[in-house]
C-alpha atoms as an extended CHARMM CRD file, in Angstrom:
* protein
*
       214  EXT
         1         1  UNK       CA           -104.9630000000       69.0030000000       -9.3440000000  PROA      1               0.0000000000
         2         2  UNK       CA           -105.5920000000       65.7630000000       -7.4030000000  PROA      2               0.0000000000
         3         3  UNK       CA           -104.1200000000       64.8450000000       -4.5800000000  PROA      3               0.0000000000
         4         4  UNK       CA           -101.1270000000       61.8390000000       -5.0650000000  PROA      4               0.0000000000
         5         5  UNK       CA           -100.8980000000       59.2460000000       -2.5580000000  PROA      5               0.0000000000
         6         6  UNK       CA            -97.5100000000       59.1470000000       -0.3470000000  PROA      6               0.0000000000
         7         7  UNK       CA            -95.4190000000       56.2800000000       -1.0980000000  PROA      7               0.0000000000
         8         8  UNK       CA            -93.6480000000       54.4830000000        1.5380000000  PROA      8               0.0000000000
         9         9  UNK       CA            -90.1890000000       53.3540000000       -0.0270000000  PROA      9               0.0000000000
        10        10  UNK       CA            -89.5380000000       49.6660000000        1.6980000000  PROA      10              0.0000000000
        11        11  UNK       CA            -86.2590000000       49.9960000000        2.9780000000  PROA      11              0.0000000000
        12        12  UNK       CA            -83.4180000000       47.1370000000        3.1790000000  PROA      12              0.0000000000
        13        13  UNK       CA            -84.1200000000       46.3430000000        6.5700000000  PROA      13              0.0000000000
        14        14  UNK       CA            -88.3920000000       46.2520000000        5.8330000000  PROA      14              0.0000000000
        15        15  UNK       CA            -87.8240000000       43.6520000000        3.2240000000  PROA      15              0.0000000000
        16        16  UNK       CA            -85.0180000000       41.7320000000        5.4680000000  PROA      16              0.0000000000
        17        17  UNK       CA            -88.0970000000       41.5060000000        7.7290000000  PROA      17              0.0000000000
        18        18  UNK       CA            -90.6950000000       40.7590000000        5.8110000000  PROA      18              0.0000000000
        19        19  UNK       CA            -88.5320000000       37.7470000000        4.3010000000  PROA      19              0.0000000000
        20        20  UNK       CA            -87.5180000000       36.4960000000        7.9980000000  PROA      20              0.0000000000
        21        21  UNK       CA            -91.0060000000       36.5060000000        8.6690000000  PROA      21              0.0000000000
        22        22  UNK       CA            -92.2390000000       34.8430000000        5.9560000000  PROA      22              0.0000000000
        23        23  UNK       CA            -89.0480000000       31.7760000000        6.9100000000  PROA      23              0.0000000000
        24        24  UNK       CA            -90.0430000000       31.4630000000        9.8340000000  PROA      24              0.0000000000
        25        25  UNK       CA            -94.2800000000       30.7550000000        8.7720000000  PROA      25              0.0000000000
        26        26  UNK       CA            -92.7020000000       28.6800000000        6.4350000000  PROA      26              0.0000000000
        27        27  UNK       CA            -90.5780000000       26.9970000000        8.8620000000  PROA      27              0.0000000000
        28        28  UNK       CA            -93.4820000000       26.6020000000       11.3970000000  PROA      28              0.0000000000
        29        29  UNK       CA            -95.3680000000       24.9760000000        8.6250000000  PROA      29              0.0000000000
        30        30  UNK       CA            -92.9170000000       22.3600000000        8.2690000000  PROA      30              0.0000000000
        31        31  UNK       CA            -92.3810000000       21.6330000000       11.9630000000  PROA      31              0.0000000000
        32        32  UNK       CA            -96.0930000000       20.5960000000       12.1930000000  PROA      32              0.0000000000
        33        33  UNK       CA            -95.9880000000       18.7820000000        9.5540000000  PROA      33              0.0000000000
        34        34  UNK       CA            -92.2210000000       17.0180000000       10.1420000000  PROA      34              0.0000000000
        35        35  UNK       CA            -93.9430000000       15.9600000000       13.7770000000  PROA      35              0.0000000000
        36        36  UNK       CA            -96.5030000000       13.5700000000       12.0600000000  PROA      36              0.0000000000
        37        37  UNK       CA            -93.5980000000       11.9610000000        9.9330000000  PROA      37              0.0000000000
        38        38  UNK       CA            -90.7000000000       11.8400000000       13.1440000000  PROA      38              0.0000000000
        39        39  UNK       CA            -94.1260000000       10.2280000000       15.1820000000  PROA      39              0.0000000000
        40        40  UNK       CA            -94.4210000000        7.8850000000       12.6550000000  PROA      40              0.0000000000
        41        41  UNK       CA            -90.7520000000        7.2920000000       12.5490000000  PROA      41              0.0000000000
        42        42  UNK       CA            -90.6760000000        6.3400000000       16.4910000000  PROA      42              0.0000000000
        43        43  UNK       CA            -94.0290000000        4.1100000000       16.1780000000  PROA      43              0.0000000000
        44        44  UNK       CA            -91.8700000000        2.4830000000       13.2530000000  PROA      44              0.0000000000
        45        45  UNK       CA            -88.7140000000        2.1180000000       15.2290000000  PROA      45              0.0000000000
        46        46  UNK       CA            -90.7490000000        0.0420000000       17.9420000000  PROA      46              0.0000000000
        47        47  UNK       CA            -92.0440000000       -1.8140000000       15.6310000000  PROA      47              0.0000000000
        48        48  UNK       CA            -88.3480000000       -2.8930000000       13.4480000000  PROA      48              0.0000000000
        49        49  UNK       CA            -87.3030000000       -3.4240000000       17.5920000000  PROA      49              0.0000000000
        50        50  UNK       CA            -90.0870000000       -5.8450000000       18.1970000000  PROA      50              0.0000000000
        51        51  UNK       CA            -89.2810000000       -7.7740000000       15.1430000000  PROA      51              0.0000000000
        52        52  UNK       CA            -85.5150000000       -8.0530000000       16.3700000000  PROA      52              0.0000000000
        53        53  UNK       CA            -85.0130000000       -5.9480000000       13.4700000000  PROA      53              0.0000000000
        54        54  UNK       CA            -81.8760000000       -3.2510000000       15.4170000000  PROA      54              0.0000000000
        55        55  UNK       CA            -80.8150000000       -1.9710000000       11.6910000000  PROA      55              0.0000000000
        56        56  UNK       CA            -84.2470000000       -0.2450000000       10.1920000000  PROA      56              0.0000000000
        57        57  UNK       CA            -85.1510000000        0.4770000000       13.6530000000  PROA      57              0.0000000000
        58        58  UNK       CA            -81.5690000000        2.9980000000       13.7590000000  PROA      58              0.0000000000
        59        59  UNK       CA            -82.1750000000        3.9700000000       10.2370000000  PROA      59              0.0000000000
        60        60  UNK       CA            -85.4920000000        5.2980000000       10.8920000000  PROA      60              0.0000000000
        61        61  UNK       CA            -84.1640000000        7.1750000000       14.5040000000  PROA      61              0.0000000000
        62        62  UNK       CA            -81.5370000000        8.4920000000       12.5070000000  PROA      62              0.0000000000
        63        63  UNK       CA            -83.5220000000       10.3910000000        9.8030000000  PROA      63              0.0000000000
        64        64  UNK       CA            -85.9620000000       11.5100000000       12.2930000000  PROA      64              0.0000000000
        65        65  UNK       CA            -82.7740000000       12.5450000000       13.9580000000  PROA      65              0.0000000000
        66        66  UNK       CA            -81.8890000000       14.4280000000       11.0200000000  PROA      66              0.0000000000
        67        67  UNK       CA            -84.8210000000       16.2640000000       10.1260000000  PROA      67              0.0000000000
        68        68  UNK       CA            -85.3990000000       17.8550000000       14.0010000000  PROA      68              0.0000000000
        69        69  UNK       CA            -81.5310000000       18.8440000000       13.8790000000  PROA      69              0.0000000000
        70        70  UNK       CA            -82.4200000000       20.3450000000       10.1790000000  PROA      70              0.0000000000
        71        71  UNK       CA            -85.3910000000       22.4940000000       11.9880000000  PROA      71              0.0000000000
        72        72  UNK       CA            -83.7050000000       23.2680000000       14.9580000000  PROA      72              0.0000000000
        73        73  UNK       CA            -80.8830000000       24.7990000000       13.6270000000  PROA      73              0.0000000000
        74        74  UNK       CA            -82.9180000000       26.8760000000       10.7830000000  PROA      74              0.0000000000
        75        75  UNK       CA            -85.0700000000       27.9140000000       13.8190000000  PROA      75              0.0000000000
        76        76  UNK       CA            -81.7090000000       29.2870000000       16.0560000000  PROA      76              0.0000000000
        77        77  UNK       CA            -80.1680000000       30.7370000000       12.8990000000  PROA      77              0.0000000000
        78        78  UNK       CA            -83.3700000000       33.1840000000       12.5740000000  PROA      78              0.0000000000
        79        79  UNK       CA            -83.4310000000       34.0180000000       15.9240000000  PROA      79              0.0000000000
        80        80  UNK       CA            -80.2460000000       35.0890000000       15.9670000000  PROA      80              0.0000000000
        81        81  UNK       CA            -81.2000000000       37.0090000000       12.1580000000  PROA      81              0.0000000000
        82        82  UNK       CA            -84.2580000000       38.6040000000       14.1510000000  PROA      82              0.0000000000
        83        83  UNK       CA            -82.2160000000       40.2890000000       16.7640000000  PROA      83              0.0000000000
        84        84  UNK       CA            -80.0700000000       41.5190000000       13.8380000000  PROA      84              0.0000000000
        85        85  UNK       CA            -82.6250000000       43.2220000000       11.8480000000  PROA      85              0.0000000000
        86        86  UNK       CA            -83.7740000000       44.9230000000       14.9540000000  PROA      86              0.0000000000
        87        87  UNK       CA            -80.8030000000       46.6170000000       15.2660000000  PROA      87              0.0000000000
        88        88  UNK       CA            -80.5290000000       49.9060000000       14.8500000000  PROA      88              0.0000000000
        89        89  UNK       CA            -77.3910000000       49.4560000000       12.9360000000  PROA      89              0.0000000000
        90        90  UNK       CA            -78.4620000000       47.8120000000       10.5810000000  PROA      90              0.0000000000
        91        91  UNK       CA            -76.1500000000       49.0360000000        7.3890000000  PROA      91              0.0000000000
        92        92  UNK       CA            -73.7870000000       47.4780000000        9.2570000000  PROA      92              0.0000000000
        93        93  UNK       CA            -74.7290000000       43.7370000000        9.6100000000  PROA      93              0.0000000000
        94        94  UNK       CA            -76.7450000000       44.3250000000        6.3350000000  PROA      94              0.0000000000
        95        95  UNK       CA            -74.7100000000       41.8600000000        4.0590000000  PROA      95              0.0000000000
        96        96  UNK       CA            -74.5740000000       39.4080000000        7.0030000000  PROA      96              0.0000000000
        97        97  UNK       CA            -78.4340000000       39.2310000000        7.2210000000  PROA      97              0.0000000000
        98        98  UNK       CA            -78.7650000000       38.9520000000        3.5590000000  PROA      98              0.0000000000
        99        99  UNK       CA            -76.5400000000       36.1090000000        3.5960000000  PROA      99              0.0000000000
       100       100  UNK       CA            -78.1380000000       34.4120000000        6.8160000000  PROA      100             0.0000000000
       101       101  UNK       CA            -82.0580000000       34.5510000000        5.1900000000  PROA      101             0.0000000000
       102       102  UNK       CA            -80.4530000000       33.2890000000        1.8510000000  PROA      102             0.0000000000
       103       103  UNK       CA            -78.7930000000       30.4050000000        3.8470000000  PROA      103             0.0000000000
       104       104  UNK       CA            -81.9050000000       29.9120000000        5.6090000000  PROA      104             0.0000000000
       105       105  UNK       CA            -84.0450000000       29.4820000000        1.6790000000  PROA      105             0.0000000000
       106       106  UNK       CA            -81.4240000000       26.8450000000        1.1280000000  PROA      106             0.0000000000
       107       107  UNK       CA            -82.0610000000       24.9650000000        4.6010000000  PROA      107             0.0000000000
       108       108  UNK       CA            -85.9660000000       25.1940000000        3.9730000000  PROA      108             0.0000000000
       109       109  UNK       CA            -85.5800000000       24.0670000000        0.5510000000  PROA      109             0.0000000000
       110       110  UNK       CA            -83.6880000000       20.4970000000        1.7760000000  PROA      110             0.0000000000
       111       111  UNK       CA            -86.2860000000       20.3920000000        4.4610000000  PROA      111             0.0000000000
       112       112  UNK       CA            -88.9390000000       20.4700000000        1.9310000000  PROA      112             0.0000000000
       113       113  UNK       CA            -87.0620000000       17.8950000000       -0.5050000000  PROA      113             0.0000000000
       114       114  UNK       CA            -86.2920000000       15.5090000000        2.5150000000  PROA      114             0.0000000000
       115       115  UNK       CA            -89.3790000000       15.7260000000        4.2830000000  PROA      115             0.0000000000
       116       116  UNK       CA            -91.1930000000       13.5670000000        1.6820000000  PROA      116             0.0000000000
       117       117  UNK       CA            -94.2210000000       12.0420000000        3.3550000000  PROA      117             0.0000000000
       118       118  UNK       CA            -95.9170000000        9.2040000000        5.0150000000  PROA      118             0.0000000000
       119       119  UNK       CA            -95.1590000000        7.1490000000        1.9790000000  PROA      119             0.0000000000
       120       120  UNK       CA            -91.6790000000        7.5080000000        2.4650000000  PROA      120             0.0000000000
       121       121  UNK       CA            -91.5390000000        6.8120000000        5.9580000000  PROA      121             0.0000000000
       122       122  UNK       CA            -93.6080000000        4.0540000000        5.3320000000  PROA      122             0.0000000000
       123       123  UNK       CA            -90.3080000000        2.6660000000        2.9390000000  PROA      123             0.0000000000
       124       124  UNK       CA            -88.4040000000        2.5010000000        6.2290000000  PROA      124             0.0000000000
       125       125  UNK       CA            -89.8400000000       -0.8140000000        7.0030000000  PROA      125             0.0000000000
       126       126  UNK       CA            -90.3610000000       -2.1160000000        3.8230000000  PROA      126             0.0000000000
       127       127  UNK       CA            -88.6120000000       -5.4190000000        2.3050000000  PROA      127             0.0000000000
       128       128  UNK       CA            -89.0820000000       -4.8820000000       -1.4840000000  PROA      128             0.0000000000
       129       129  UNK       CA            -86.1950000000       -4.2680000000       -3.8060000000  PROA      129             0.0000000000
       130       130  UNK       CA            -87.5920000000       -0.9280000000       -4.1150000000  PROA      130             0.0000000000
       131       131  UNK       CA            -87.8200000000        0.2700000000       -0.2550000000  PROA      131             0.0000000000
       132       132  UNK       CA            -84.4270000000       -1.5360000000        0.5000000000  PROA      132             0.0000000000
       133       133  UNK       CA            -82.8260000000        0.6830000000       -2.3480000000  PROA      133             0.0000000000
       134       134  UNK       CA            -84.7760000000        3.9920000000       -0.9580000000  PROA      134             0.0000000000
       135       135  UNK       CA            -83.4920000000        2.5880000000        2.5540000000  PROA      135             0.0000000000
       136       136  UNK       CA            -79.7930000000        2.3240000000        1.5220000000  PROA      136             0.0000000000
       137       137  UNK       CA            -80.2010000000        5.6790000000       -0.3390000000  PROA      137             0.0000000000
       138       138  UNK       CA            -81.2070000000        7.2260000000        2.6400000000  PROA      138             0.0000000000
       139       139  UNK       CA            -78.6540000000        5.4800000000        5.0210000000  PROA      139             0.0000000000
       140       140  UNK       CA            -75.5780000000        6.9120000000        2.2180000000  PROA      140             0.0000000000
       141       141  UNK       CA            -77.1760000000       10.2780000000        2.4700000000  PROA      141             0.0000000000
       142       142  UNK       CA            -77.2450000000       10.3260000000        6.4370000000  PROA      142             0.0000000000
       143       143  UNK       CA            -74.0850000000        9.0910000000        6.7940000000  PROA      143             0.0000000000
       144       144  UNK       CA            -72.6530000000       12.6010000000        5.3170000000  PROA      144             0.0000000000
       145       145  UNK       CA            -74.9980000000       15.2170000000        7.1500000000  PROA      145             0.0000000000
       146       146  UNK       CA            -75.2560000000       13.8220000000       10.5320000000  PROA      146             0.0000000000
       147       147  UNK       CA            -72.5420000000       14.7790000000       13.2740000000  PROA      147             0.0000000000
       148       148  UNK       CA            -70.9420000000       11.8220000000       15.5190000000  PROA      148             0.0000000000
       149       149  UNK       CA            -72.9080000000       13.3690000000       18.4910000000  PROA      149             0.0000000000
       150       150  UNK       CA            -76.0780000000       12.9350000000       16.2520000000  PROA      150             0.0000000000
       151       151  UNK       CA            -75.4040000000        9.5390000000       15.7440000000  PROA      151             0.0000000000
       152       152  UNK       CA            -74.4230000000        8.9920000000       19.4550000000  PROA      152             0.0000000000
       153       153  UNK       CA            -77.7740000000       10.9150000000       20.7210000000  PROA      153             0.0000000000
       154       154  UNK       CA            -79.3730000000        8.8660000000       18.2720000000  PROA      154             0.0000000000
       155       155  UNK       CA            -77.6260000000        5.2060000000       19.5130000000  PROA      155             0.0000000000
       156       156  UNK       CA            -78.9710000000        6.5650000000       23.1440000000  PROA      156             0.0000000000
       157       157  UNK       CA            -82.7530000000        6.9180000000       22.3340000000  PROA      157             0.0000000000
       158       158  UNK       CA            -82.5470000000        3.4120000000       20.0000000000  PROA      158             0.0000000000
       159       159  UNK       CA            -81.1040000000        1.5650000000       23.6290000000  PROA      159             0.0000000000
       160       160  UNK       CA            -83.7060000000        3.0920000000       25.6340000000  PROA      160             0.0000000000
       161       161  UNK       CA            -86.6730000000        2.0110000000       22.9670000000  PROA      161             0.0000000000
       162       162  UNK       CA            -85.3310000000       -1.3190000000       22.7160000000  PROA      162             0.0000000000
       163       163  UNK       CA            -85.5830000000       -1.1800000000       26.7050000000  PROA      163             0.0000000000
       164       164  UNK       CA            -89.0670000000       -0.0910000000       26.5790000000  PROA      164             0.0000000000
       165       165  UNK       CA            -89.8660000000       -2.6430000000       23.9830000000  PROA      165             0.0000000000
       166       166  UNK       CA            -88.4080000000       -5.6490000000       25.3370000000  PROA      166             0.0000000000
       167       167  UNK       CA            -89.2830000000       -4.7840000000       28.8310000000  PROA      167             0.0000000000
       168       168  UNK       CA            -85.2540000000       -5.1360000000       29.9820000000  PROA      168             0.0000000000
       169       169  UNK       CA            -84.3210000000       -2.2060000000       31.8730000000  PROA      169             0.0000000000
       170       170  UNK       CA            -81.0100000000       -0.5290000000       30.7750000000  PROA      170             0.0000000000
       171       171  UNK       CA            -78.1920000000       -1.3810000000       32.8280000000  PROA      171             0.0000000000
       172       172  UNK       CA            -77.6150000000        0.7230000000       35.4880000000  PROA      172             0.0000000000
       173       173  UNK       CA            -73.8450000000        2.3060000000       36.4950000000  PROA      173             0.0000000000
       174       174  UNK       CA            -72.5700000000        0.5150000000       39.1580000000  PROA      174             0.0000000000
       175       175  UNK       CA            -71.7460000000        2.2810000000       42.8950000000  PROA      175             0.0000000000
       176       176  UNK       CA            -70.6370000000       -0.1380000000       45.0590000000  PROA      176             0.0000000000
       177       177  UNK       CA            -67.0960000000       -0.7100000000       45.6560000000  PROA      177             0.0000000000
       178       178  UNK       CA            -65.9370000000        2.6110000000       43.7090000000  PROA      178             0.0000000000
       179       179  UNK       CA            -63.5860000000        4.5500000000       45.6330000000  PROA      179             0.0000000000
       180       180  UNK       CA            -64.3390000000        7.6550000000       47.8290000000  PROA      180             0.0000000000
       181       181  UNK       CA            -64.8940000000       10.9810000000       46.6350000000  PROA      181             0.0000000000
       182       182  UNK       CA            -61.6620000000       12.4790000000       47.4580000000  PROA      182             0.0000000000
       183       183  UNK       CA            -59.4710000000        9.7040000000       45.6390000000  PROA      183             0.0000000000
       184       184  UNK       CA            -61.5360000000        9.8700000000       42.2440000000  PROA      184             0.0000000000
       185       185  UNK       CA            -59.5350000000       11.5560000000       39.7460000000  PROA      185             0.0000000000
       186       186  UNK       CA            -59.8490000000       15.1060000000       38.4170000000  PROA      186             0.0000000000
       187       187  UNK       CA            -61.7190000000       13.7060000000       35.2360000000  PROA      187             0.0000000000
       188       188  UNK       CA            -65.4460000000       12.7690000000       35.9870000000  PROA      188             0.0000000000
       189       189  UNK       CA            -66.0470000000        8.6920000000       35.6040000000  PROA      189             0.0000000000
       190       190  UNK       CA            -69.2170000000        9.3910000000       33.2940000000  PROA      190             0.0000000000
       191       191  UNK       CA            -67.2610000000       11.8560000000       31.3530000000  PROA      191             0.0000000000
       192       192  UNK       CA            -64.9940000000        9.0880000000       30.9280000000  PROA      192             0.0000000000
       193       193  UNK       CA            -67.5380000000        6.5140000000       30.1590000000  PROA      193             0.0000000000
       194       194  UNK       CA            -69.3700000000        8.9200000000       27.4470000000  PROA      194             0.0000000000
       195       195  UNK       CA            -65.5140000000        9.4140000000       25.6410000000  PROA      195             0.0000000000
       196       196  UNK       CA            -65.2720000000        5.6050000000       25.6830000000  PROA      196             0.0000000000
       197       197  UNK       CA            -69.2020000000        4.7180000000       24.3160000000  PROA      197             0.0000000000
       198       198  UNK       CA            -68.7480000000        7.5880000000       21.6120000000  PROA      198             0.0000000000
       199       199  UNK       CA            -65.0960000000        6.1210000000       20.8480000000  PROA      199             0.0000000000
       200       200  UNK       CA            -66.3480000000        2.6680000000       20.2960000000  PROA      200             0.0000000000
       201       201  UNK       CA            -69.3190000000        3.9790000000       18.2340000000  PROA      201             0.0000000000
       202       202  UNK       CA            -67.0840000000        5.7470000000       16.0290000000  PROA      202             0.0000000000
       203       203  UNK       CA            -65.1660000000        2.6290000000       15.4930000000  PROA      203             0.0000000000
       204       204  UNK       CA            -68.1710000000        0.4610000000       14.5750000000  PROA      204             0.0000000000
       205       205  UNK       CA            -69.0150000000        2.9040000000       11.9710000000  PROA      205             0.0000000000
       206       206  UNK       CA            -65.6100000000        3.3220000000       10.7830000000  PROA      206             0.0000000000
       207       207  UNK       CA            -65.6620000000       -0.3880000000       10.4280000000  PROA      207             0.0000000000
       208       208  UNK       CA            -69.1020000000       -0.0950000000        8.7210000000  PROA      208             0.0000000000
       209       209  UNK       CA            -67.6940000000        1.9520000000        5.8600000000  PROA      209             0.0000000000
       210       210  UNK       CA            -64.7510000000       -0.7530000000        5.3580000000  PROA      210             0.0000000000
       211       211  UNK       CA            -67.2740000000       -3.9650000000        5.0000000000  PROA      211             0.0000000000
       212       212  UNK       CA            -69.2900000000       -1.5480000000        2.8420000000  PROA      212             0.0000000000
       213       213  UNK       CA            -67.1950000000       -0.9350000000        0.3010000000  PROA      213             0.0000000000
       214       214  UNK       CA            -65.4220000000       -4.3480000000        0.7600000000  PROA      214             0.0000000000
């Protein structure tokens, strides 16, 4: 009688890990490849910014915006999957690690279908019929995923390229005649100042919408 080779049975918590670690290759795939398109999204940001051209220049900011948000939060959610497989209870987070590497397929999926490629990017900056529809597309589609401290993060870094472009130095906050530090109030003048900016943003999007569909 010959001898029968021992099967290993893969347990629930082998495959869990095999699948995380085959997201998160995947997932490192994409970042290296997302870099050359949010790169390219930058370079074409200057460029809109140089031409006086504020609207593509945001548009383009904004996607590249989107798609490092997209990776960064598919990156935290495995982390936090990792230390659950490693547990040594297991059974019991089980259904919750399931769920999380199924959510995380879903995530990797839209990266894949948004990441498009150079010739999209390229679209940004474009002025046919075709490129301003893709552009408009992609503005819509933005305008539902990205959260108002996206879009405020993402107004920041399109003042301080338009800076670097023009050569005009962003204004600085002012320190002379504001009172001493024992009379300022209890809430912080720049936390004040960053309710107000991401107030009035909020408005001029708001009003956005309303000329839109005007």
């Amino acid at each position: 009688m010959g001898n029968t080779p021992s099967t290993h049975k893969i347990s629930a918590q082998d495959k869990a890990i095999l699948d995380m670690k085959n997201q998160r290759d995947k997932l490192h795939q994409y970042q290296r490849r997302i870099a050359v398109l949010t790169d390219r999204e930058t370079a074409i940001a200057k460029e809109m910014l140089a031409k006086g051209d504020k609207k593509r220049a945001l548009l383009a900011l904004r996607r590249k915006k989107y798609q490092e948000s997209l990776l960064a939060k598919t990156d935290a959610q495995l982390e936090q999957l990792e230390k659950l497989t490693s547990s040594v209870e297991f059974a019991l987070v089980q259904k919750d690690v399931v769920f999380g590497l199924q959510q995380g397929t879903n995530v990797l999926n839209q990266i894949h279908k948004e990441m498009g490629g150079l010739d999209h990017v390229e679209k940004l900056m474009g002025e046919t019929a075709d490129a301003i529809a893709y552009q408009q597309e992609v503005s819509d589609m933005l305008g539902g995923m990205m959260s108002n401290q996206d879009e405020d993060e993402v107004e920041d870094e399109l003042a301080a390229l338009e800076a670097e472009v023009t050569g005009v130095p962003l204004p600085e906050v002012p320190t002379a005649g504001l009172p001493l530090k024992d009379s300022l109030p209890d809430v912080p003048r720049s936390e004040l100042s960053s309710k107000d900016r991401a107030k009035a943003r909020q408005r001029e999007r708001e009003e956005q919408q309303v000329a839109m569909l005007a």
